[in-house]
Amino acid sequence: MVQVRVMGYGEVKIRSYDVQIHRAGVEDLERRCEVGPTERAVLFIDTMGDPICRIRNSPMYKMLVAEVGGELVGVIQGSIKLATVHKPPKNLAKLGYVLGLRIAPLHRRRGIGSRLVLELEKWFAANDVDYAYMATEKDNEASVNLFINRLGYAKFRTPAILVNPVDHHRALRLSSKTEVAKLKVEEAEFLYRKFMTSTEFFPDDIGNILRNKLSMGTWVAYPRGENFGSDGKALPRNWAMLSVWNSGELFKLRLAETPLSCFLHTKSSTLIDRIFPCLKLPATPDFLSPFGFYFMYGLHHEGSLSEKLVRHLCQFVHNMATKTRDCKVIVTEVGGNDILRLNIPYWKSLSCPEDLWCIKTLKNEENKIHQLQKAPPTTASLFVDPREV
């Protein structure tokens, strides 16, 4: 436990999360912090009684809480992994991911958030982390001001979060000209290491991700009639692949502060389905209660015609999701300049077209952070670790 004094505020105790002591307090804090823009739908995470679920599958993780007078007023989470950041040959770096920073509304603007981040950074430094990074919406002024203006983080990348509803009434018609095959874990790991090791934030322990119980598998799409050699020696000219992570087994999503239009659309769609089930009309899922989702990750394609194969794989995953009653949306995150975003179906009102990733060096090598800022992405694609969603 660390005791710090916040100027003009008094003593704040920062300690490691203890499930027996802090679980109820953290859940209550999450509910009190659910505030989002009213002009569009906002998705919030429902941890279903496990506040640490978002980092539980990471190689190393930690959760800190802040207390004032016995009251839990702040929380933060962090995880550590080895991933690609620089260009080869020295392309691997140890990364610390900062997430889940929450401060009780009545205790904001008093330095508690800064203290939590700094204490988490101490844990990163003790574990030889090269860079700390975090993600936030670009219009989240409070978060941007804290991390960039006060804590020395720098804007790094602006990926897009794409969310697409699942229509449980019907499966999408897939092209008869395309073949889809599921890879063995060893085959998938081989292809990822062969084609994506230079992709930014590609995790060095990709094998552990693919073997995790939440990873549903990896699929490839290629023109029917051609052979696909998963050993990388006999690949077709055009092909695409992606993996699917069942995040709904870990935590749920739900809509908060639902816009009236979304509420009416959901209600009317549900009513029509009950009255005329035989019509099987495209319907908006019921977002008014917690629901599960699939996360597509590791999207990669080769060949001038492969973008259509990515869309085919997205349709294939949609059809998979229709067989899981609890799965109501499919989510993915791609690089801001990745052309794949034009071929991934998504619902604009639920998506975030420009997420903001910020990064900070923890080894007092100022030139490195400036090089990272100025250097263009090593590739247009970005590997988003499903363990950090």
mmCIF file of C-alpha atoms in Angstrom:
data_model
loop_
_atom_site.group_PDB
_atom_site.id
_atom_site.type_symbol
_atom_site.label_atom_id
_atom_site.label_comp_id
_atom_site.label_asym_id
_atom_site.label_seq_id
_atom_site.Cartn_x
_atom_site.Cartn_y
_atom_site.Cartn_z
ATOM 1 C CA MET A 1 0.000 0.000 0.000
ATOM 2 C CA VAL A 2 1.129 3.541 -0.803
ATOM 3 C CA GLN A 3 -0.050 6.612 1.053
ATOM 4 C CA VAL A 4 0.175 9.924 -0.772
ATOM 5 C CA ARG A 5 -0.997 13.397 0.028
ATOM 6 C CA VAL A 6 -2.888 15.256 -2.660
ATOM 7 C CA MET A 7 -2.464 19.020 -2.377
ATOM 8 C CA GLY A 8 -5.497 20.649 -0.796
ATOM 9 C CA TYR A 9 -7.202 17.271 -0.407
ATOM 10 C CA GLY A 10 -5.572 15.128 2.231
ATOM 11 C CA GLU A 11 -4.323 11.562 2.360
ATOM 12 C CA VAL A 12 -5.082 9.081 -0.415
ATOM 13 C CA LYS A 13 -4.273 5.389 0.001
ATOM 14 C CA ILE A 14 -3.361 3.457 -3.158
ATOM 15 C CA ARG A 15 -3.198 -0.314 -2.881
ATOM 16 C CA SER A 16 -3.491 -3.466 -4.978
ATOM 17 C CA TYR A 17 -6.980 -4.693 -5.739
ATOM 18 C CA ASP A 18 -8.267 -7.368 -3.348
ATOM 19 C CA VAL A 19 -11.303 -9.217 -4.663
ATOM 20 C CA GLN A 20 -12.641 -9.919 -1.167
ATOM 21 C CA ILE A 21 -12.405 -6.305 -0.059
ATOM 22 C CA HIS A 22 -12.846 -4.179 -3.172
ATOM 23 C CA ARG A 23 -15.091 -5.995 -5.668
ATOM 24 C CA ALA A 24 -18.386 -4.402 -4.627
ATOM 25 C CA GLY A 25 -16.792 -0.948 -4.402
ATOM 26 C CA VAL A 26 -15.255 -1.219 -7.876
ATOM 27 C CA GLU A 27 -18.560 -2.331 -9.410
ATOM 28 C CA ASP A 28 -20.356 0.579 -7.776
ATOM 29 C CA LEU A 29 -17.693 2.995 -9.027
ATOM 30 C CA GLU A 30 -18.056 1.670 -12.589
ATOM 31 C CA ARG A 31 -21.787 2.361 -12.503
ATOM 32 C CA ARG A 32 -21.293 5.896 -11.202
ATOM 33 C CA CYS A 33 -18.791 6.629 -13.971
ATOM 34 C CA GLU A 34 -21.088 5.608 -16.819
ATOM 35 C CA VAL A 35 -21.407 8.944 -18.574
ATOM 36 C CA GLY A 36 -21.275 9.227 -22.341
ATOM 37 C CA PRO A 37 -22.305 11.565 -25.153
ATOM 38 C CA THR A 38 -26.077 11.726 -25.580
ATOM 39 C CA GLU A 39 -26.051 12.252 -29.333
ATOM 40 C CA ARG A 40 -25.145 8.637 -30.115
ATOM 41 C CA ALA A 41 -25.383 5.164 -28.673
ATOM 42 C CA VAL A 42 -22.758 4.348 -26.039
ATOM 43 C CA LEU A 43 -21.582 0.824 -25.253
ATOM 44 C CA PHE A 44 -20.481 0.081 -21.694
ATOM 45 C CA ILE A 45 -18.803 -2.997 -20.279
ATOM 46 C CA ASP A 46 -20.675 -5.135 -17.773
ATOM 47 C CA THR A 47 -18.070 -7.224 -15.932
ATOM 48 C CA MET A 48 -20.709 -9.553 -14.508
ATOM 49 C CA GLY A 49 -19.115 -9.561 -11.057
ATOM 50 C CA ASP A 50 -15.473 -9.835 -12.186
ATOM 51 C CA PRO A 51 -13.919 -6.317 -12.304
ATOM 52 C CA ILE A 52 -10.556 -7.683 -13.388
ATOM 53 C CA CYS A 53 -11.910 -9.685 -16.349
ATOM 54 C CA ARG A 54 -10.480 -7.372 -19.063
ATOM 55 C CA ILE A 55 -6.865 -8.105 -18.092
ATOM 56 C CA ARG A 56 -7.166 -11.578 -16.616
ATOM 57 C CA ASN A 57 -5.818 -13.281 -19.753
ATOM 58 C CA SER A 58 -2.787 -11.007 -20.152
ATOM 59 C CA PRO A 59 0.734 -12.380 -19.457
ATOM 60 C CA MET A 60 1.137 -9.968 -16.491
ATOM 61 C CA TYR A 61 -1.468 -7.692 -14.981
ATOM 62 C CA LYS A 62 -2.231 -5.487 -11.996
ATOM 63 C CA MET A 63 -5.162 -3.487 -10.647
ATOM 64 C CA LEU A 64 -4.874 -0.584 -8.208
ATOM 65 C CA VAL A 65 -7.533 1.169 -6.159
ATOM 66 C CA ALA A 66 -7.508 4.567 -4.445
ATOM 67 C CA GLU A 67 -9.241 5.144 -1.107
ATOM 68 C CA VAL A 68 -10.076 8.282 0.830
ATOM 69 C CA GLY A 69 -11.343 7.858 4.368
ATOM 70 C CA GLY A 70 -12.192 4.219 3.704
ATOM 71 C CA GLU A 71 -14.192 5.058 0.555
ATOM 72 C CA LEU A 72 -13.069 3.602 -2.792
ATOM 73 C CA VAL A 73 -12.792 6.623 -5.099
ATOM 74 C CA GLY A 74 -10.556 5.474 -7.958
ATOM 75 C CA VAL A 75 -9.359 2.437 -9.877
ATOM 76 C CA ILE A 76 -6.896 1.650 -12.665
ATOM 77 C CA GLN A 77 -5.731 -1.494 -14.476
ATOM 78 C CA GLY A 78 -2.580 -2.385 -16.360
ATOM 79 C CA SER A 79 -1.027 -5.268 -18.274
ATOM 80 C CA ILE A 80 2.412 -6.062 -19.681
ATOM 81 C CA LYS A 81 3.455 -7.880 -22.859
ATOM 82 C CA LEU A 82 6.238 -8.101 -25.445
ATOM 83 C CA ALA A 83 5.204 -6.768 -28.856
ATOM 84 C CA THR A 84 6.383 -5.124 -32.078
ATOM 85 C CA VAL A 85 6.905 -1.367 -31.947
ATOM 86 C CA HIS A 86 10.105 -0.494 -33.792
ATOM 87 C CA LYS A 87 11.183 -1.480 -37.264
ATOM 88 C CA PRO A 88 13.331 -4.632 -37.605
ATOM 89 C CA PRO A 89 15.789 -5.857 -36.546
ATOM 90 C CA LYS A 90 15.184 -4.459 -33.027
ATOM 91 C CA ASN A 91 11.435 -4.442 -33.393
ATOM 92 C CA LEU A 92 10.332 -5.877 -30.039
ATOM 93 C CA ALA A 93 9.630 -3.813 -26.935
ATOM 94 C CA LYS A 94 8.056 -4.463 -23.567
ATOM 95 C CA LEU A 95 4.747 -2.607 -23.426
ATOM 96 C CA GLY A 96 2.582 -1.619 -20.487
ATOM 97 C CA TYR A 97 -1.081 -1.033 -21.294
ATOM 98 C CA VAL A 98 -3.050 1.421 -19.129
ATOM 99 C CA LEU A 99 -6.810 0.942 -19.029
ATOM 100 C CA GLY A 100 -9.894 1.199 -16.878
ATOM 101 C CA LEU A 101 -9.043 4.476 -15.128
ATOM 102 C CA ARG A 102 -12.122 5.548 -13.168
ATOM 103 C CA ILE A 103 -12.466 8.327 -10.600
ATOM 104 C CA ALA A 104 -15.659 8.912 -8.587
ATOM 105 C CA PRO A 105 -17.454 12.042 -9.927
ATOM 106 C CA LEU A 106 -17.220 13.916 -6.605
ATOM 107 C CA HIS A 107 -13.469 13.284 -6.330
ATOM 108 C CA ARG A 108 -12.291 14.377 -9.780
ATOM 109 C CA ARG A 109 -9.843 17.213 -10.545
ATOM 110 C CA ARG A 110 -7.984 16.552 -7.310
ATOM 111 C CA GLY A 111 -4.975 14.651 -8.639
ATOM 112 C CA ILE A 112 -6.168 11.125 -7.804
ATOM 113 C CA GLY A 113 -6.121 10.018 -11.431
ATOM 114 C CA SER A 114 -2.540 11.238 -11.862
ATOM 115 C CA ARG A 115 -1.418 9.386 -8.733
ATOM 116 C CA LEU A 116 -2.988 6.136 -9.897
ATOM 117 C CA VAL A 117 -1.291 6.374 -13.311
ATOM 118 C CA LEU A 118 2.078 7.196 -11.747
ATOM 119 C CA GLU A 119 1.837 4.268 -9.321
ATOM 120 C CA LEU A 120 0.972 1.930 -12.199
ATOM 121 C CA GLU A 121 3.948 3.290 -14.152
ATOM 122 C CA LYS A 122 6.172 2.410 -11.175
ATOM 123 C CA TRP A 123 5.000 -1.181 -11.516
ATOM 124 C CA PHE A 124 5.758 -1.035 -15.246
ATOM 125 C CA ALA A 125 9.255 0.332 -14.573
ATOM 126 C CA ALA A 126 9.932 -2.368 -11.962
ATOM 127 C CA ASN A 127 9.172 -4.927 -14.671
ATOM 128 C CA ASP A 128 11.485 -3.307 -17.248
ATOM 129 C CA VAL A 129 8.717 -1.908 -19.476
ATOM 130 C CA ASP A 130 9.943 0.241 -22.379
ATOM 131 C CA TYR A 131 6.706 2.067 -23.191
ATOM 132 C CA ALA A 132 3.358 2.677 -21.544
ATOM 133 C CA TYR A 133 0.361 3.232 -23.800
ATOM 134 C CA MET A 134 -3.356 3.859 -23.470
ATOM 135 C CA ALA A 135 -6.439 4.312 -25.644
ATOM 136 C CA THR A 136 -9.258 6.827 -25.383
ATOM 137 C CA GLU A 137 -11.808 8.578 -27.565
ATOM 138 C CA LYS A 138 -10.265 11.620 -29.221
ATOM 139 C CA ASP A 139 -13.058 13.874 -27.891
ATOM 140 C CA ASN A 140 -12.578 12.728 -24.272
ATOM 141 C CA GLU A 141 -11.099 16.045 -23.142
ATOM 142 C CA ALA A 142 -10.502 14.988 -19.537
ATOM 143 C CA SER A 143 -8.530 11.891 -20.542
ATOM 144 C CA VAL A 144 -6.533 13.686 -23.253
ATOM 145 C CA ASN A 145 -5.667 16.519 -20.874
ATOM 146 C CA LEU A 146 -4.535 14.124 -18.140
ATOM 147 C CA PHE A 147 -2.354 11.836 -20.230
ATOM 148 C CA ILE A 148 -0.957 14.239 -22.833
ATOM 149 C CA ASN A 149 -0.828 17.606 -21.082
ATOM 150 C CA ARG A 150 0.016 16.423 -17.559
ATOM 151 C CA LEU A 151 1.620 12.980 -17.726
ATOM 152 C CA GLY A 152 3.794 13.282 -20.840
ATOM 153 C CA TYR A 153 2.037 10.853 -23.187
ATOM 154 C CA ALA A 154 2.096 11.568 -26.923
ATOM 155 C CA LYS A 155 -0.502 10.924 -29.609
ATOM 156 C CA PHE A 156 0.537 7.815 -31.491
ATOM 157 C CA ARG A 157 -2.136 6.192 -33.669
ATOM 158 C CA THR A 158 -5.853 6.710 -34.426
ATOM 159 C CA PRO A 159 -7.432 3.313 -35.185
ATOM 160 C CA ALA A 160 -11.131 2.750 -35.862
ATOM 161 C CA ILE A 161 -13.409 0.574 -33.710
ATOM 162 C CA LEU A 162 -16.069 -1.019 -35.922
ATOM 163 C CA VAL A 163 -19.217 -2.571 -34.444
ATOM 164 C CA ASN A 164 -21.740 -4.531 -36.517
ATOM 165 C CA PRO A 165 -25.063 -5.967 -35.238
ATOM 166 C CA VAL A 166 -25.846 -9.655 -35.648
ATOM 167 C CA ASP A 167 -29.140 -10.444 -37.362
ATOM 168 C CA HIS A 168 -30.284 -13.699 -35.761
ATOM 169 C CA HIS A 169 -33.167 -13.975 -38.219
ATOM 170 C CA ARG A 170 -31.057 -14.970 -41.167
ATOM 171 C CA ALA A 171 -27.662 -16.147 -42.312
ATOM 172 C CA LEU A 172 -25.926 -14.116 -44.996
ATOM 173 C CA ARG A 173 -25.533 -15.670 -48.424
ATOM 174 C CA LEU A 174 -21.871 -16.444 -49.080
ATOM 175 C CA SER A 175 -20.271 -16.399 -52.501
ATOM 176 C CA SER A 176 -19.922 -19.820 -54.087
ATOM 177 C CA LYS A 177 -16.653 -18.640 -55.625
ATOM 178 C CA THR A 178 -14.877 -18.462 -52.273
ATOM 179 C CA GLU A 179 -13.566 -21.241 -50.058
ATOM 180 C CA VAL A 180 -13.292 -20.827 -46.272
ATOM 181 C CA ALA A 181 -11.109 -23.170 -44.216
ATOM 182 C CA LYS A 182 -10.297 -23.322 -40.513
ATOM 183 C CA LEU A 183 -6.605 -23.545 -39.653
ATOM 184 C CA LYS A 184 -4.989 -25.584 -36.935
ATOM 185 C CA VAL A 185 -3.463 -23.472 -34.172
ATOM 186 C CA GLU A 186 0.060 -24.369 -35.309
ATOM 187 C CA GLU A 187 -0.769 -23.372 -38.895
ATOM 188 C CA ALA A 188 -2.305 -20.069 -37.798
ATOM 189 C CA GLU A 189 0.687 -19.224 -35.611
ATOM 190 C CA PHE A 190 3.067 -19.976 -38.467
ATOM 191 C CA LEU A 191 1.213 -17.679 -40.874
ATOM 192 C CA TYR A 192 0.900 -14.872 -38.348
ATOM 193 C CA ARG A 193 4.623 -14.990 -37.609
ATOM 194 C CA LYS A 194 5.465 -15.159 -41.301
ATOM 195 C CA PHE A 195 3.267 -12.257 -42.427
ATOM 196 C CA MET A 196 2.530 -10.032 -39.421
ATOM 197 C CA THR A 197 5.626 -9.827 -37.211
ATOM 198 C CA SER A 198 6.362 -6.323 -38.550
ATOM 199 C CA THR A 199 2.800 -5.165 -37.816
ATOM 200 C CA GLU A 200 2.641 -2.625 -35.004
ATOM 201 C CA PHE A 201 1.761 -4.092 -31.598
ATOM 202 C CA PHE A 202 1.999 -7.683 -32.847
ATOM 203 C CA PRO A 203 2.330 -9.769 -29.625
ATOM 204 C CA ASP A 204 5.346 -12.029 -29.318
ATOM 205 C CA ASP A 205 3.210 -14.618 -27.494
ATOM 206 C CA ILE A 206 0.700 -14.961 -30.356
ATOM 207 C CA GLY A 207 0.669 -18.708 -29.744
ATOM 208 C CA ASN A 208 -0.769 -18.208 -26.253
ATOM 209 C CA ILE A 209 -3.546 -16.039 -27.677
ATOM 210 C CA LEU A 210 -4.471 -18.600 -30.324
ATOM 211 C CA ARG A 211 -4.491 -21.395 -27.731
ATOM 212 C CA ASN A 212 -6.589 -19.475 -25.215
ATOM 213 C CA LYS A 213 -10.009 -20.999 -24.552
ATOM 214 C CA LEU A 214 -11.667 -17.741 -25.665
ATOM 215 C CA SER A 215 -10.082 -17.917 -29.119
ATOM 216 C CA MET A 216 -12.618 -19.673 -31.336
ATOM 217 C CA GLY A 217 -10.211 -20.260 -34.200
ATOM 218 C CA THR A 218 -8.557 -18.814 -37.292
ATOM 219 C CA TRP A 219 -10.069 -18.968 -40.765
ATOM 220 C CA VAL A 220 -8.705 -18.278 -44.250
ATOM 221 C CA ALA A 221 -10.637 -17.395 -47.408
ATOM 222 C CA TYR A 222 -9.345 -17.946 -50.940
ATOM 223 C CA PRO A 223 -10.763 -18.509 -54.455
ATOM 224 C CA ARG A 224 -12.532 -21.839 -54.785
ATOM 225 C CA GLY A 225 -10.601 -24.354 -56.827
ATOM 226 C CA GLU A 226 -7.187 -23.164 -55.642
ATOM 227 C CA ASN A 227 -5.011 -24.858 -53.050
ATOM 228 C CA PHE A 228 -4.059 -23.273 -49.748
ATOM 229 C CA GLY A 229 -0.754 -24.436 -48.310
ATOM 230 C CA SER A 230 -0.765 -23.444 -44.664
ATOM 231 C CA ASP A 231 2.993 -24.074 -44.563
ATOM 232 C CA GLY A 232 3.387 -20.844 -46.520
ATOM 233 C CA LYS A 233 4.960 -22.547 -49.538
ATOM 234 C CA ALA A 234 1.899 -22.932 -51.766
ATOM 235 C CA LEU A 235 -0.357 -19.981 -51.083
ATOM 236 C CA PRO A 236 -2.831 -18.694 -53.660
ATOM 237 C CA ARG A 237 -2.261 -15.265 -55.176
ATOM 238 C CA ASN A 238 -5.244 -13.846 -53.268
ATOM 239 C CA TRP A 239 -6.174 -14.870 -49.732
ATOM 240 C CA ALA A 240 -7.236 -13.428 -46.370
ATOM 241 C CA MET A 241 -7.350 -14.577 -42.764
ATOM 242 C CA LEU A 242 -8.697 -13.555 -39.374
ATOM 243 C CA SER A 243 -9.237 -14.983 -35.904
ATOM 244 C CA VAL A 244 -12.263 -14.752 -33.613
ATOM 245 C CA TRP A 245 -12.291 -14.207 -29.848
ATOM 246 C CA ASN A 246 -15.459 -14.878 -27.847
ATOM 247 C CA SER A 247 -15.387 -11.848 -25.555
ATOM 248 C CA GLY A 248 -18.946 -12.614 -24.438
ATOM 249 C CA GLU A 249 -17.603 -15.493 -22.359
ATOM 250 C CA LEU A 250 -15.573 -12.980 -20.356
ATOM 251 C CA PHE A 251 -17.835 -9.941 -19.994
ATOM 252 C CA LYS A 252 -20.926 -8.372 -21.547
ATOM 253 C CA LEU A 253 -21.749 -5.137 -23.316
ATOM 254 C CA ARG A 254 -24.831 -3.001 -22.834
ATOM 255 C CA LEU A 255 -26.209 0.263 -24.094
ATOM 256 C CA ALA A 256 -26.312 3.157 -21.655
ATOM 257 C CA GLU A 257 -28.046 6.479 -22.200
ATOM 258 C CA THR A 258 -29.753 4.951 -25.217
ATOM 259 C CA PRO A 259 -30.682 7.543 -27.855
ATOM 260 C CA LEU A 260 -34.451 7.707 -28.446
ATOM 261 C CA SER A 261 -34.084 6.672 -32.090
ATOM 262 C CA CYS A 262 -32.101 3.549 -31.136
ATOM 263 C CA PHE A 263 -34.578 2.705 -28.386
ATOM 264 C CA LEU A 264 -37.584 3.008 -30.725
ATOM 265 C CA HIS A 265 -35.832 1.036 -33.466
ATOM 266 C CA THR A 266 -35.045 -1.816 -31.085
ATOM 267 C CA LYS A 267 -38.535 -1.872 -29.599
ATOM 268 C CA SER A 268 -40.333 -1.743 -32.957
ATOM 269 C CA SER A 269 -38.054 -4.422 -34.400
ATOM 270 C CA THR A 270 -38.749 -6.717 -31.436
ATOM 271 C CA LEU A 271 -42.494 -6.115 -31.721
ATOM 272 C CA ILE A 272 -42.555 -6.907 -35.461
ATOM 273 C CA ASP A 273 -40.595 -10.085 -34.839
ATOM 274 C CA ARG A 274 -43.119 -11.241 -32.218
ATOM 275 C CA ILE A 275 -46.170 -10.474 -34.352
ATOM 276 C CA PHE A 276 -44.803 -11.617 -37.724
ATOM 277 C CA PRO A 277 -42.026 -14.137 -37.008
ATOM 278 C CA CYS A 278 -42.484 -15.807 -40.385
ATOM 279 C CA LEU A 279 -41.356 -12.647 -42.225
ATOM 280 C CA LYS A 280 -37.774 -13.000 -40.947
ATOM 281 C CA LEU A 281 -37.095 -9.324 -41.578
ATOM 282 C CA PRO A 282 -33.635 -7.870 -40.858
ATOM 283 C CA ALA A 283 -33.870 -6.853 -37.229
ATOM 284 C CA THR A 284 -31.987 -4.725 -34.744
ATOM 285 C CA PRO A 285 -30.851 -6.870 -31.788
ATOM 286 C CA ASP A 286 -32.243 -6.141 -28.351
ATOM 287 C CA PHE A 287 -29.492 -3.973 -26.864
ATOM 288 C CA LEU A 288 -31.480 -3.052 -23.760
ATOM 289 C CA SER A 289 -29.980 -5.844 -21.623
ATOM 290 C CA PRO A 290 -26.366 -7.132 -21.327
ATOM 291 C CA PHE A 291 -25.194 -9.109 -24.358
ATOM 292 C CA GLY A 292 -22.122 -10.929 -25.637
ATOM 293 C CA PHE A 293 -19.988 -10.219 -28.673
ATOM 294 C CA TYR A 294 -17.310 -11.661 -30.933
ATOM 295 C CA PHE A 295 -14.061 -9.782 -31.502
ATOM 296 C CA MET A 296 -12.309 -10.280 -34.852
ATOM 297 C CA TYR A 297 -8.538 -9.870 -34.661
ATOM 298 C CA GLY A 298 -5.436 -10.585 -36.697
ATOM 299 C CA LEU A 299 -7.007 -9.499 -39.986
ATOM 300 C CA HIS A 300 -4.555 -9.946 -42.852
ATOM 301 C CA HIS A 301 -4.850 -10.188 -46.619
ATOM 302 C CA GLU A 302 -2.586 -10.777 -49.601
ATOM 303 C CA GLY A 303 -3.265 -10.027 -53.275
ATOM 304 C CA SER A 304 -5.002 -7.303 -55.263
ATOM 305 C CA LEU A 305 -8.394 -9.028 -55.002
ATOM 306 C CA SER A 306 -8.126 -10.067 -51.362
ATOM 307 C CA GLU A 307 -10.196 -7.227 -49.907
ATOM 308 C CA LYS A 308 -13.370 -8.960 -51.114
ATOM 309 C CA LEU A 309 -12.175 -12.093 -49.334
ATOM 310 C CA VAL A 310 -11.998 -10.088 -46.078
ATOM 311 C CA ARG A 311 -15.647 -9.098 -46.535
ATOM 312 C CA HIS A 312 -16.494 -12.745 -47.176
ATOM 313 C CA LEU A 313 -14.787 -13.740 -43.911
ATOM 314 C CA CYS A 314 -16.744 -11.049 -42.048
ATOM 315 C CA GLN A 315 -19.969 -12.500 -43.442
ATOM 316 C CA PHE A 316 -18.807 -15.972 -42.420
ATOM 317 C CA VAL A 317 -18.201 -14.770 -38.838
ATOM 318 C CA HIS A 318 -21.658 -13.150 -38.823
ATOM 319 C CA ASN A 319 -23.204 -16.496 -39.693
ATOM 320 C CA MET A 320 -21.194 -18.109 -36.889
ATOM 321 C CA ALA A 321 -22.549 -15.511 -34.479
ATOM 322 C CA THR A 322 -26.181 -16.204 -35.433
ATOM 323 C CA LYS A 323 -25.739 -19.625 -33.806
ATOM 324 C CA THR A 324 -24.804 -18.004 -30.476
ATOM 325 C CA ARG A 325 -27.972 -16.483 -29.071
ATOM 326 C CA ASP A 326 -26.135 -14.207 -26.656
ATOM 327 C CA CYS A 327 -23.837 -12.725 -29.345
ATOM 328 C CA LYS A 328 -25.467 -9.543 -30.658
ATOM 329 C CA VAL A 329 -22.583 -7.612 -32.202
ATOM 330 C CA ILE A 330 -19.257 -8.290 -33.906
ATOM 331 C CA VAL A 331 -16.427 -5.901 -33.075
ATOM 332 C CA THR A 332 -13.057 -5.285 -34.660
ATOM 333 C CA GLU A 333 -10.410 -2.563 -34.555
ATOM 334 C CA VAL A 334 -8.213 -1.630 -37.506
ATOM 335 C CA GLY A 335 -5.530 0.949 -38.256
ATOM 336 C CA GLY A 336 -6.789 4.396 -39.166
ATOM 337 C CA ASN A 337 -5.285 4.169 -42.675
ATOM 338 C CA ASP A 338 -6.042 0.501 -43.182
ATOM 339 C CA ILE A 339 -8.007 0.044 -46.389
ATOM 340 C CA LEU A 340 -9.707 -2.959 -44.793
ATOM 341 C CA ARG A 341 -12.074 -0.642 -42.919
ATOM 342 C CA LEU A 342 -13.849 -0.126 -46.247
ATOM 343 C CA ASN A 343 -14.580 -3.847 -46.462
ATOM 344 C CA ILE A 344 -15.706 -4.550 -42.908
ATOM 345 C CA PRO A 345 -19.462 -4.134 -42.279
ATOM 346 C CA TYR A 346 -20.284 -1.909 -39.324
ATOM 347 C CA TRP A 347 -23.017 0.206 -37.809
ATOM 348 C CA LYS A 348 -21.900 3.849 -37.712
ATOM 349 C CA SER A 349 -23.923 4.844 -34.637
ATOM 350 C CA LEU A 350 -22.209 2.172 -32.501
ATOM 351 C CA SER A 351 -18.690 2.525 -33.903
ATOM 352 C CA CYS A 352 -15.819 4.863 -33.095
ATOM 353 C CA PRO A 353 -14.236 6.048 -36.369
ATOM 354 C CA GLU A 354 -11.175 7.531 -34.669
ATOM 355 C CA ASP A 355 -9.947 6.055 -31.409
ATOM 356 C CA LEU A 356 -6.824 7.681 -29.950
ATOM 357 C CA TRP A 357 -3.769 5.716 -28.821
ATOM 358 C CA CYS A 358 -1.154 7.569 -26.769
ATOM 359 C CA ILE A 359 2.326 6.359 -25.806
ATOM 360 C CA LYS A 360 5.074 7.305 -23.345
ATOM 361 C CA THR A 361 8.659 6.135 -22.919
ATOM 362 C CA LEU A 362 9.563 4.937 -19.436
ATOM 363 C CA LYS A 363 13.342 4.724 -19.888
ATOM 364 C CA ASN A 364 14.276 8.405 -20.138
ATOM 365 C CA GLU A 365 15.214 8.146 -23.795
ATOM 366 C CA GLU A 366 13.418 11.212 -25.111
ATOM 367 C CA ASN A 367 14.562 10.760 -28.694
ATOM 368 C CA LYS A 368 12.769 7.409 -28.932
ATOM 369 C CA ILE A 369 9.318 8.791 -28.233
ATOM 370 C CA HIS A 370 9.835 11.562 -30.772
ATOM 371 C CA GLN A 371 10.979 9.022 -33.343
ATOM 372 C CA LEU A 372 7.856 6.967 -32.715
ATOM 373 C CA GLN A 373 5.653 10.037 -33.078
ATOM 374 C CA LYS A 374 7.183 11.191 -36.329
ATOM 375 C CA ALA A 375 7.705 7.791 -37.904
ATOM 376 C CA PRO A 376 4.828 6.540 -40.052
ATOM 377 C CA PRO A 377 3.321 3.153 -39.137
ATOM 378 C CA THR A 378 5.494 0.236 -40.188
ATOM 379 C CA THR A 379 2.406 -1.111 -41.961
ATOM 380 C CA ALA A 380 -1.114 0.220 -42.534
ATOM 381 C CA SER A 381 -2.475 -2.597 -40.387
ATOM 382 C CA LEU A 382 -2.484 -2.705 -36.594
ATOM 383 C CA PHE A 383 -2.657 -5.808 -34.425
ATOM 384 C CA VAL A 384 -5.155 -5.297 -31.608
ATOM 385 C CA ASP A 385 -4.654 -7.854 -28.853
ATOM 386 C CA PRO A 386 -8.048 -9.403 -27.967
ATOM 387 C CA ARG A 387 -6.896 -9.736 -24.353
ATOM 388 C CA GLU A 388 -6.922 -5.919 -24.106
ATOM 389 C CA VAL A 389 -10.350 -5.209 -25.556
#
